[in-house]
Amino acid sequence: MIRKYALLLCGALALGTVQGEAVAEVWEGVVTRVLDGDSLRIKRQNQLVTIRLYGIDSPEYGQACWREARDGARELLLGKQVRVESMALDQYGRTVALVDFRGQLVNAEMVGRGLAWVYRRYCTAQPLCNRLDALEEVAKASRRGIWREQRPTPPWQWRHGR
């Protein structure tokens, strides 16, 4: 089911814009490092590119479930050839992107597994963001990952409180 939405989204984004920026490019590379549940390093030709997964935010280092989110992303991605659809650059110079592994949209997979929140402040691409919302609701109802906690604190609130 996630694959269907990934394909729909990829086609829609190729024709449009996200957050006021044109979709830059689509490329392939190998994931060499998983920094946390929403940040990766991907080798593209002879260059390492730091990627921030679009539309999601996973627990920060030291936050409940951060290790589970990082390990979940490692299991999905480390050493794998992926397809990257860049959406924008963030304030730290990272490429904000959709990442696909064998037709599986990793951004959606992380939310569906309960390893990330939908980052609604920055998730504006439709129908993807609506689908991520639905996946988050299913993860909550199933008490997966971060949703096993009684009242999980979203990372953007956790960062603000530090």
mmCIF file of C-alpha atoms in Angstrom, residues 3-161:
data_model
loop_
_atom_site.group_PDB
_atom_site.id
_atom_site.type_symbol
_atom_site.label_atom_id
_atom_site.label_comp_id
_atom_site.label_asym_id
_atom_site.label_seq_id
_atom_site.Cartn_x
_atom_site.Cartn_y
_atom_site.Cartn_z
ATOM 1 C CA ARG A 3 4.335 1.632 -2.596
ATOM 2 C CA LYS A 4 1.139 2.771 -4.339
ATOM 3 C CA TYR A 5 1.295 6.147 -2.607
ATOM 4 C CA ALA A 6 5.015 6.505 -3.256
ATOM 5 C CA LEU A 7 4.475 6.047 -6.985
ATOM 6 C CA LEU A 8 1.541 8.444 -6.988
ATOM 7 C CA LEU A 9 3.551 11.020 -5.089
ATOM 8 C CA CYS A 10 6.646 10.716 -7.237
ATOM 9 C CA GLY A 11 4.630 11.387 -10.366
ATOM 10 C CA ALA A 12 2.836 14.333 -8.794
ATOM 11 C CA LEU A 13 6.007 15.919 -7.474
ATOM 12 C CA ALA A 14 7.784 15.684 -10.777
ATOM 13 C CA LEU A 15 5.181 18.108 -12.110
ATOM 14 C CA GLY A 16 4.980 20.513 -9.191
ATOM 15 C CA THR A 17 6.704 22.322 -6.375
ATOM 16 C CA VAL A 18 7.063 21.753 -2.670
ATOM 17 C CA GLN A 19 7.425 24.533 -0.102
ATOM 18 C CA GLY A 20 7.865 27.001 -2.943
ATOM 19 C CA GLU A 21 10.879 25.213 -4.386
ATOM 20 C CA ALA A 22 10.988 23.222 -7.577
ATOM 21 C CA VAL A 23 11.827 19.559 -7.183
ATOM 22 C CA ALA A 24 15.534 19.587 -7.909
ATOM 23 C CA GLU A 25 16.403 16.102 -9.074
ATOM 24 C CA VAL A 26 16.140 12.362 -8.691
ATOM 25 C CA TRP A 27 19.278 10.287 -8.243
ATOM 26 C CA GLU A 28 20.537 7.006 -6.818
ATOM 27 C CA GLY A 29 23.177 6.210 -4.240
ATOM 28 C CA VAL A 30 24.180 3.841 -1.467
ATOM 29 C CA VAL A 31 23.382 4.553 2.186
ATOM 30 C CA THR A 32 26.719 4.580 4.009
ATOM 31 C CA ARG A 33 25.546 5.803 7.405
ATOM 32 C CA VAL A 34 22.318 6.239 9.324
ATOM 33 C CA LEU A 35 22.713 9.174 11.699
ATOM 34 C CA ASP A 36 19.301 8.795 13.315
ATOM 35 C CA GLY A 37 15.765 7.863 12.316
ATOM 36 C CA ASP A 38 15.423 10.713 9.835
ATOM 37 C CA SER A 39 18.977 11.572 8.740
ATOM 38 C CA LEU A 40 21.334 9.586 6.503
ATOM 39 C CA ARG A 41 24.517 9.820 4.503
ATOM 40 C CA ILE A 42 24.324 8.550 0.967
ATOM 41 C CA LYS A 43 27.218 8.055 -1.394
ATOM 42 C CA ARG A 44 26.400 9.538 -4.768
ATOM 43 C CA GLN A 45 29.179 8.830 -7.216
ATOM 44 C CA ASN A 46 32.254 10.061 -5.273
ATOM 45 C CA GLN A 47 30.374 12.411 -2.977
ATOM 46 C CA LEU A 48 28.712 11.924 0.423
ATOM 47 C CA VAL A 49 25.359 13.681 0.696
ATOM 48 C CA THR A 50 23.583 14.217 4.023
ATOM 49 C CA ILE A 51 19.862 13.572 3.664
ATOM 50 C CA ARG A 52 16.999 14.597 5.942
ATOM 51 C CA LEU A 53 13.867 12.544 5.298
ATOM 52 C CA TYR A 54 11.062 14.808 4.101
ATOM 53 C CA GLY A 55 7.911 15.246 6.166
ATOM 54 C CA ILE A 56 8.941 13.275 9.240
ATOM 55 C CA ASP A 57 10.757 13.803 12.534
ATOM 56 C CA SER A 58 12.109 10.914 14.573
ATOM 57 C CA PRO A 59 13.178 10.900 18.236
ATOM 58 C CA GLU A 60 16.384 12.778 19.036
ATOM 59 C CA TYR A 61 19.457 11.313 20.705
ATOM 60 C CA GLY A 62 18.609 10.787 24.377
ATOM 61 C CA GLN A 63 14.872 10.894 23.781
ATOM 62 C CA ALA A 64 12.662 7.836 24.385
ATOM 63 C CA CYS A 65 12.816 5.447 21.393
ATOM 64 C CA TRP A 66 15.673 7.293 19.652
ATOM 65 C CA ARG A 67 17.778 4.129 19.463
ATOM 66 C CA GLU A 68 14.838 2.092 18.156
ATOM 67 C CA ALA A 69 14.216 4.699 15.425
ATOM 68 C CA ARG A 70 17.887 4.816 14.419
ATOM 69 C CA ASP A 71 18.175 1.023 14.399
ATOM 70 C CA GLY A 72 14.952 0.709 12.397
ATOM 71 C CA ALA A 73 16.317 3.067 9.765
ATOM 72 C CA ARG A 74 19.626 1.163 9.744
ATOM 73 C CA GLU A 75 17.814 -2.116 9.217
ATOM 74 C CA LEU A 76 15.882 -0.654 6.293
ATOM 75 C CA LEU A 77 18.693 1.265 4.623
ATOM 76 C CA LEU A 78 22.304 0.686 5.622
ATOM 77 C CA GLY A 79 24.356 -0.476 2.655
ATOM 78 C CA LYS A 80 21.352 -0.369 0.322
ATOM 79 C CA GLN A 81 21.046 1.278 -3.082
ATOM 80 C CA VAL A 82 18.253 3.867 -2.821
ATOM 81 C CA ARG A 83 16.480 6.370 -5.021
ATOM 82 C CA VAL A 84 16.493 9.939 -3.724
ATOM 83 C CA GLU A 85 14.047 12.619 -4.797
ATOM 84 C CA SER A 86 15.328 15.905 -3.452
ATOM 85 C CA MET A 87 12.688 18.351 -2.289
ATOM 86 C CA ALA A 88 14.674 21.237 -0.779
ATOM 87 C CA LEU A 89 17.728 22.185 1.239
ATOM 88 C CA ASP A 90 17.262 22.781 4.955
ATOM 89 C CA GLN A 91 18.879 25.491 7.070
ATOM 90 C CA TYR A 92 21.853 23.191 7.752
ATOM 91 C CA GLY A 93 22.524 22.528 4.069
ATOM 92 C CA ARG A 94 21.119 19.009 4.126
ATOM 93 C CA THR A 95 19.095 17.717 1.214
ATOM 94 C CA VAL A 96 15.511 17.170 2.334
ATOM 95 C CA ALA A 97 14.240 14.226 0.324
ATOM 96 C CA LEU A 98 11.974 11.318 -0.302
ATOM 97 C CA VAL A 99 13.951 8.087 -0.175
ATOM 98 C CA ASP A 100 12.763 4.968 -1.936
ATOM 99 C CA PHE A 101 14.162 1.459 -1.513
ATOM 100 C CA ARG A 102 12.760 -1.085 -3.979
ATOM 101 C CA GLY A 103 9.451 0.752 -4.301
ATOM 102 C CA GLN A 104 9.141 1.280 -0.539
ATOM 103 C CA LEU A 105 8.956 4.943 0.508
ATOM 104 C CA VAL A 106 11.164 4.996 3.580
ATOM 105 C CA ASN A 107 9.655 8.244 4.905
ATOM 106 C CA ALA A 108 6.244 6.537 5.073
ATOM 107 C CA GLU A 109 7.680 3.279 6.379
ATOM 108 C CA MET A 110 9.263 5.040 9.367
ATOM 109 C CA VAL A 111 5.938 6.666 10.291
ATOM 110 C CA GLY A 112 4.015 3.420 9.749
ATOM 111 C CA ARG A 113 6.398 1.535 12.039
ATOM 112 C CA GLY A 114 5.896 4.140 14.750
ATOM 113 C CA LEU A 115 9.503 5.312 14.463
ATOM 114 C CA ALA A 116 8.745 8.904 13.454
ATOM 115 C CA TRP A 117 6.087 11.571 13.697
ATOM 116 C CA VAL A 118 4.656 13.397 10.728
ATOM 117 C CA TYR A 119 6.386 16.787 10.808
ATOM 118 C CA ARG A 120 3.256 18.737 9.914
ATOM 119 C CA ARG A 121 4.965 22.112 10.040
ATOM 120 C CA TYR A 122 7.060 21.137 7.016
ATOM 121 C CA CYS A 123 4.997 18.400 5.396
ATOM 122 C CA THR A 124 3.053 20.186 2.672
ATOM 123 C CA ALA A 125 3.198 17.836 -0.329
ATOM 124 C CA GLN A 126 -0.199 16.295 -0.966
ATOM 125 C CA PRO A 127 -1.372 13.549 -1.119
ATOM 126 C CA LEU A 128 1.748 12.292 0.696
ATOM 127 C CA CYS A 129 1.191 14.239 3.908
ATOM 128 C CA ASN A 130 -2.404 13.045 4.195
ATOM 129 C CA ARG A 131 -1.162 9.482 3.745
ATOM 130 C CA LEU A 132 1.533 9.983 6.377
ATOM 131 C CA ASP A 133 -1.142 11.272 8.754
ATOM 132 C CA ALA A 134 -3.183 8.108 8.153
ATOM 133 C CA LEU A 135 -0.132 5.901 8.743
ATOM 134 C CA GLU A 136 0.601 7.755 11.977
ATOM 135 C CA GLU A 137 -2.958 7.151 13.184
ATOM 136 C CA VAL A 138 -2.623 3.415 12.476
ATOM 137 C CA ALA A 139 0.728 3.290 14.305
ATOM 138 C CA LYS A 140 -0.834 5.107 17.291
ATOM 139 C CA ALA A 141 -3.829 2.775 17.391
ATOM 140 C CA SER A 142 -1.494 -0.246 17.190
ATOM 141 C CA ARG A 143 0.836 1.246 19.827
ATOM 142 C CA ARG A 144 3.912 0.742 17.652
ATOM 143 C CA GLY A 145 7.302 2.242 18.442
ATOM 144 C CA ILE A 146 7.007 5.713 19.944
ATOM 145 C CA TRP A 147 3.299 5.157 20.488
ATOM 146 C CA ARG A 148 3.988 2.563 23.200
ATOM 147 C CA GLU A 149 4.828 5.544 25.405
ATOM 148 C CA GLN A 150 1.945 6.982 27.406
ATOM 149 C CA ARG A 151 2.491 10.530 26.109
ATOM 150 C CA PRO A 152 5.396 10.662 23.675
ATOM 151 C CA THR A 153 6.965 14.078 23.248
ATOM 152 C CA PRO A 154 7.455 15.088 19.617
ATOM 153 C CA PRO A 155 11.100 15.899 18.839
ATOM 154 C CA TRP A 156 10.373 19.525 17.909
ATOM 155 C CA GLN A 157 8.914 20.070 21.411
ATOM 156 C CA TRP A 158 11.728 18.101 23.048
ATOM 157 C CA ARG A 159 14.367 20.219 21.243
ATOM 158 C CA HIS A 160 12.570 23.423 22.251
ATOM 159 C CA GLY A 161 12.600 22.396 25.904
#
